[in-house]
XYZ file of C-alpha atoms in Angstrom:
303
model
C -124.648 -93.094 -215.362
C -122.287 -89.945 -214.561
C -120.912 -91.629 -211.671
C -117.477 -91.312 -210.350
C -114.545 -94.211 -211.723
C -111.530 -92.713 -209.999
C -110.716 -94.704 -206.728
C -111.625 -93.384 -203.298
C -109.095 -91.535 -201.341
C -110.172 -91.559 -198.014
C -107.640 -88.407 -196.699
C -107.965 -85.757 -193.640
C -108.909 -82.463 -195.111
C -106.444 -80.106 -194.846
C -107.431 -76.317 -193.311
C -108.836 -73.801 -195.316
C -105.851 -70.809 -195.910
C -106.269 -67.980 -195.068
C -107.757 -65.635 -198.049
C -105.621 -63.013 -198.814
C -106.013 -59.137 -199.316
C -105.241 -59.951 -203.086
C -108.040 -61.862 -203.220
C -110.468 -58.979 -201.961
C -109.230 -56.993 -204.632
C -109.615 -59.738 -207.701
C -113.117 -59.901 -206.363
C -114.080 -56.280 -206.682
C -112.159 -56.066 -209.823
C -114.527 -59.241 -210.953
C -118.026 -57.818 -209.707
C -117.302 -54.744 -211.228
C -116.896 -56.643 -214.318
C -120.358 -58.189 -213.953
C -122.386 -55.268 -212.823
C -123.593 -54.075 -215.918
C -123.975 -57.911 -217.166
C -127.159 -59.289 -215.633
C -129.576 -58.613 -218.110
C -128.070 -60.260 -220.526
C -125.794 -62.825 -219.239
C -128.520 -65.601 -219.341
C -129.197 -65.179 -222.985
C -125.424 -64.645 -223.852
C -124.445 -68.107 -222.238
C -127.637 -70.261 -222.268
C -130.269 -68.631 -224.021
C -131.173 -69.707 -228.314
C -128.657 -66.954 -228.978
C -125.589 -68.412 -227.240
C -122.680 -68.909 -229.597
C -121.959 -72.247 -228.187
C -125.494 -74.397 -226.537
C -125.172 -74.682 -222.523
C -124.255 -78.822 -222.906
C -122.652 -78.012 -219.125
C -125.879 -77.085 -217.841
C -127.293 -80.516 -219.220
C -124.323 -82.243 -217.485
C -125.209 -80.675 -214.502
C -128.985 -81.516 -214.271
C -127.970 -85.244 -214.944
C -125.445 -85.764 -212.175
C -128.054 -83.998 -209.413
C -130.629 -86.621 -210.925
C -128.598 -89.096 -210.550
C -127.582 -88.658 -207.146
C -130.844 -87.955 -206.415
C -130.410 -84.416 -204.921
C -133.439 -83.076 -203.078
C -131.898 -79.624 -202.890
C -128.854 -78.141 -204.130
C -126.830 -75.047 -203.389
C -125.197 -72.558 -206.367
C -122.347 -70.497 -205.131
C -121.939 -68.344 -207.585
C -125.181 -68.040 -208.784
C -125.307 -64.892 -211.170
C -128.620 -64.402 -212.675
C -129.845 -67.725 -211.706
C -128.616 -68.873 -214.837
C -128.542 -72.671 -214.115
C -131.115 -72.646 -211.003
C -134.033 -71.238 -213.559
C -133.380 -74.728 -215.441
C -134.407 -76.921 -212.504
C -137.865 -75.105 -212.137
C -138.910 -78.412 -213.384
C -137.131 -80.616 -210.786
C -137.770 -81.595 -207.440
C -135.399 -80.623 -206.073
C -135.005 -77.161 -203.610
C -133.110 -74.272 -204.692
C -130.712 -71.909 -203.378
C -127.805 -69.607 -204.469
C -125.659 -66.400 -204.073
C -123.770 -64.065 -205.962
C -121.019 -61.626 -205.489
C -122.222 -59.409 -207.474
C -125.270 -57.267 -205.874
C -126.999 -56.687 -209.536
C -127.234 -60.042 -210.406
C -128.449 -61.124 -206.634
C -131.505 -58.693 -207.806
C -132.147 -60.062 -211.199
C -131.704 -63.945 -209.838
C -134.550 -63.002 -207.178
C -136.655 -61.132 -209.207
C -136.214 -64.685 -212.128
C -136.798 -66.944 -209.038
C -139.664 -64.885 -207.597
C -141.602 -65.099 -210.840
C -141.163 -69.376 -210.439
C -142.506 -68.540 -206.987
C -139.304 -68.431 -204.812
C -139.095 -66.233 -201.673
C -135.930 -63.674 -202.385
C -134.619 -65.816 -198.799
C -133.624 -67.874 -201.346
C -130.758 -65.843 -202.851
C -127.994 -63.730 -201.112
C -124.919 -61.366 -201.651
C -121.649 -63.231 -200.655
C -118.753 -64.463 -201.642
C -117.710 -68.154 -202.309
C -114.002 -67.371 -200.093
C -116.501 -66.923 -197.541
C -117.950 -69.691 -195.395
C -120.230 -67.628 -194.231
C -121.801 -67.327 -197.533
C -122.401 -71.197 -197.917
C -124.836 -71.041 -195.038
C -128.762 -69.839 -196.415
C -130.490 -67.459 -194.108
C -132.846 -69.640 -191.932
C -131.257 -72.740 -192.537
C -128.931 -74.787 -190.568
C -128.495 -78.201 -192.293
C -126.522 -78.963 -195.046
C -127.785 -79.443 -198.611
C -127.234 -82.826 -200.788
C -125.397 -81.271 -203.594
C -123.388 -77.890 -204.051
C -122.265 -76.839 -208.155
C -120.037 -73.921 -208.651
C -120.001 -72.823 -212.288
C -118.367 -69.392 -214.406
C -116.327 -69.035 -210.401
C -113.179 -70.795 -210.375
C -111.645 -68.525 -213.250
C -112.245 -65.808 -211.068
C -110.583 -66.720 -207.894
C -106.586 -66.386 -207.417
C -104.556 -69.539 -207.032
C -104.135 -69.005 -203.078
C -107.958 -69.494 -202.758
C -108.505 -72.191 -204.645
C -108.502 -74.644 -201.655
C -110.043 -72.350 -199.508
C -113.069 -72.470 -202.183
C -112.985 -76.036 -202.478
C -112.996 -76.667 -198.831
C -116.178 -74.514 -198.243
C -117.876 -76.208 -200.938
C -116.965 -79.711 -198.835
C -118.456 -78.055 -195.893
C -121.780 -77.046 -197.473
C -122.496 -80.561 -198.061
C -123.958 -83.578 -196.239
C -121.164 -86.413 -196.052
C -121.561 -87.904 -199.647
C -122.848 -85.243 -200.920
C -122.366 -84.089 -204.795
C -120.412 -80.947 -205.227
C -119.427 -80.273 -209.090
C -117.036 -77.187 -209.980
C -116.519 -75.775 -213.421
C -112.845 -74.576 -214.690
C -111.861 -73.347 -218.055
C -109.705 -76.153 -219.128
C -105.521 -75.040 -219.541
C -104.910 -77.836 -221.630
C -106.920 -76.676 -224.241
C -104.149 -74.245 -224.935
C -102.420 -77.162 -226.661
C -104.698 -77.475 -229.322
C -105.647 -73.570 -229.722
C -102.159 -72.553 -231.547
C -102.744 -68.740 -230.319
C -102.019 -66.772 -227.929
C -102.785 -68.812 -225.050
C -100.193 -71.480 -226.392
C -97.385 -69.620 -225.906
C -98.599 -68.435 -223.106
C -98.835 -72.093 -221.379
C -95.572 -73.170 -223.455
C -93.523 -70.026 -221.533
C -95.507 -70.248 -217.902
C -96.523 -74.407 -217.604
C -94.448 -76.173 -220.012
C -91.301 -74.630 -220.282
C -91.204 -71.984 -217.991
C -88.564 -70.153 -219.279
C -88.204 -66.086 -219.718
C -90.272 -64.283 -222.096
C -87.088 -62.745 -223.790
C -85.947 -66.149 -225.021
C -89.422 -68.172 -225.787
C -90.266 -64.710 -227.899
C -89.399 -66.681 -231.275
C -91.958 -69.251 -230.226
C -94.859 -66.529 -230.582
C -93.882 -66.262 -234.513
C -95.407 -69.978 -234.660
C -98.737 -69.045 -232.944
C -101.142 -66.488 -233.826
C -100.811 -63.688 -231.204
C -103.785 -61.833 -232.210
C -106.431 -64.637 -231.376
C -108.461 -64.662 -229.524
C -109.410 -60.995 -229.303
C -109.227 -59.285 -225.891
C -112.613 -59.038 -224.487
C -113.982 -55.361 -223.099
C -116.517 -54.805 -220.901
C -119.783 -53.432 -221.586
C -119.631 -49.877 -220.412
C -117.090 -48.811 -218.085
C -116.216 -51.545 -216.330
C -113.195 -53.854 -216.810
C -113.878 -56.598 -219.516
C -113.957 -60.600 -218.587
C -110.102 -60.996 -220.176
C -109.175 -57.749 -218.135
C -110.162 -59.161 -214.817
C -108.766 -62.223 -213.439
C -109.677 -65.219 -215.500
C -107.652 -68.184 -215.289
C -107.237 -71.690 -216.546
C -106.889 -74.588 -214.332
C -105.564 -77.977 -215.463
C -107.577 -80.940 -214.837
C -104.931 -83.094 -213.580
C -104.074 -81.228 -210.920
C -107.516 -79.766 -210.012
C -107.971 -83.472 -209.394
C -105.370 -83.496 -206.843
C -106.162 -80.347 -205.231
C -109.787 -81.368 -204.723
C -109.017 -85.029 -203.567
C -106.921 -83.245 -201.294
C -109.690 -81.173 -199.761
C -111.592 -83.865 -198.559
C -113.143 -85.263 -201.619
C -113.618 -88.799 -203.232
C -114.796 -89.978 -206.241
C -112.906 -87.146 -207.585
C -113.605 -86.966 -212.167
C -113.490 -84.390 -214.751
C -116.453 -84.160 -217.268
C -115.472 -82.106 -220.473
C -117.824 -80.294 -222.567
C -117.394 -77.424 -225.039
C -115.320 -79.285 -227.771
C -113.996 -78.232 -230.765
C -113.837 -79.602 -233.699
C -110.530 -77.622 -234.772
C -108.557 -74.583 -233.297
C -110.844 -71.975 -233.170
C -108.999 -70.085 -235.914
C -110.108 -72.508 -238.397
C -113.625 -71.823 -237.267
C -115.050 -75.152 -237.193
C -119.311 -75.385 -237.317
C -120.664 -75.765 -233.339
C -122.916 -78.812 -235.476
C -119.441 -80.710 -236.077
C -117.719 -79.835 -232.531
C -120.982 -80.689 -231.031
C -120.819 -84.057 -232.192
C -117.682 -84.517 -230.238
C -119.570 -84.337 -227.430
C -117.981 -86.983 -225.021
C -117.303 -85.803 -220.775
C -114.911 -89.030 -220.940
C -113.871 -88.636 -224.392
C -109.690 -88.722 -223.290
C -109.360 -85.974 -226.167
C -111.581 -83.735 -224.159
C -107.988 -83.052 -222.205
C -107.504 -80.893 -225.265
C -110.190 -80.330 -227.682
C -112.552 -78.954 -225.132
C -112.559 -75.551 -223.709
C -113.894 -76.221 -220.134
C -114.819 -78.920 -217.457
C -116.837 -80.228 -214.448
C -114.910 -81.390 -211.675
C -117.222 -83.646 -209.675
C -116.792 -85.101 -206.667
C -118.580 -86.701 -203.170
C -117.703 -85.305 -199.702
C -116.064 -88.192 -197.588
């Protein structure tokens, strides 16, 4: 069972901070990044040609089934990447996304599965109004937010978590996905240098620059855009420390908060470990996931 193992923390949720103008500017850049990606995004990350199997999808499905969710909201649903793969389950599906092109594609995909266009709408995860489905007043059994938090400025993390909390009923399940900042301690590349400089030592670049000689600063390559829009590494694409984010989620009014790690790497990426060797390591609760997994899900229940 993928149930939470950490003890409950009955805390009153703090009021959500005000969203800054810088957040809106970052969202605009992210929307530009994804504007021409709607037709290929699913194949790139979920399809048979994906560079790594979508193990997080199967993990999410298990969480929803074990929770007994009757309906789910996907906040930042993209082209219904996750929602389309729930068609075999008796779960009512809803979602919204920041990018109009993603919304159009999600409506097309879900429409082919018999769902009306009102099941998907445009909205921002920083806007509490976006978490209310048109024509629906009651909260959801579960809400997921995958591939979104990396693009949210640090000052908006608590806003997003507060919105997700309010979207589900008491006891409802919330799962957010994030890129693992601690993975930088394993990559031995430019991510490692940035983590030492900004998170561990927190020293000036001039003093720490000799440390860069210890890492492959040319890796990984910067990902550019598809056409004229900015690429993934050219817009805000943060990582999160699972230890810190867990505390943030607990403060936001969740209990039984637990990180579940996925997308393991058997060796540092530049050494080219096989997908098979990495898949053999997949265990969401292995302590090595803190360092050898490049991403994680953080799940919790609304208090």
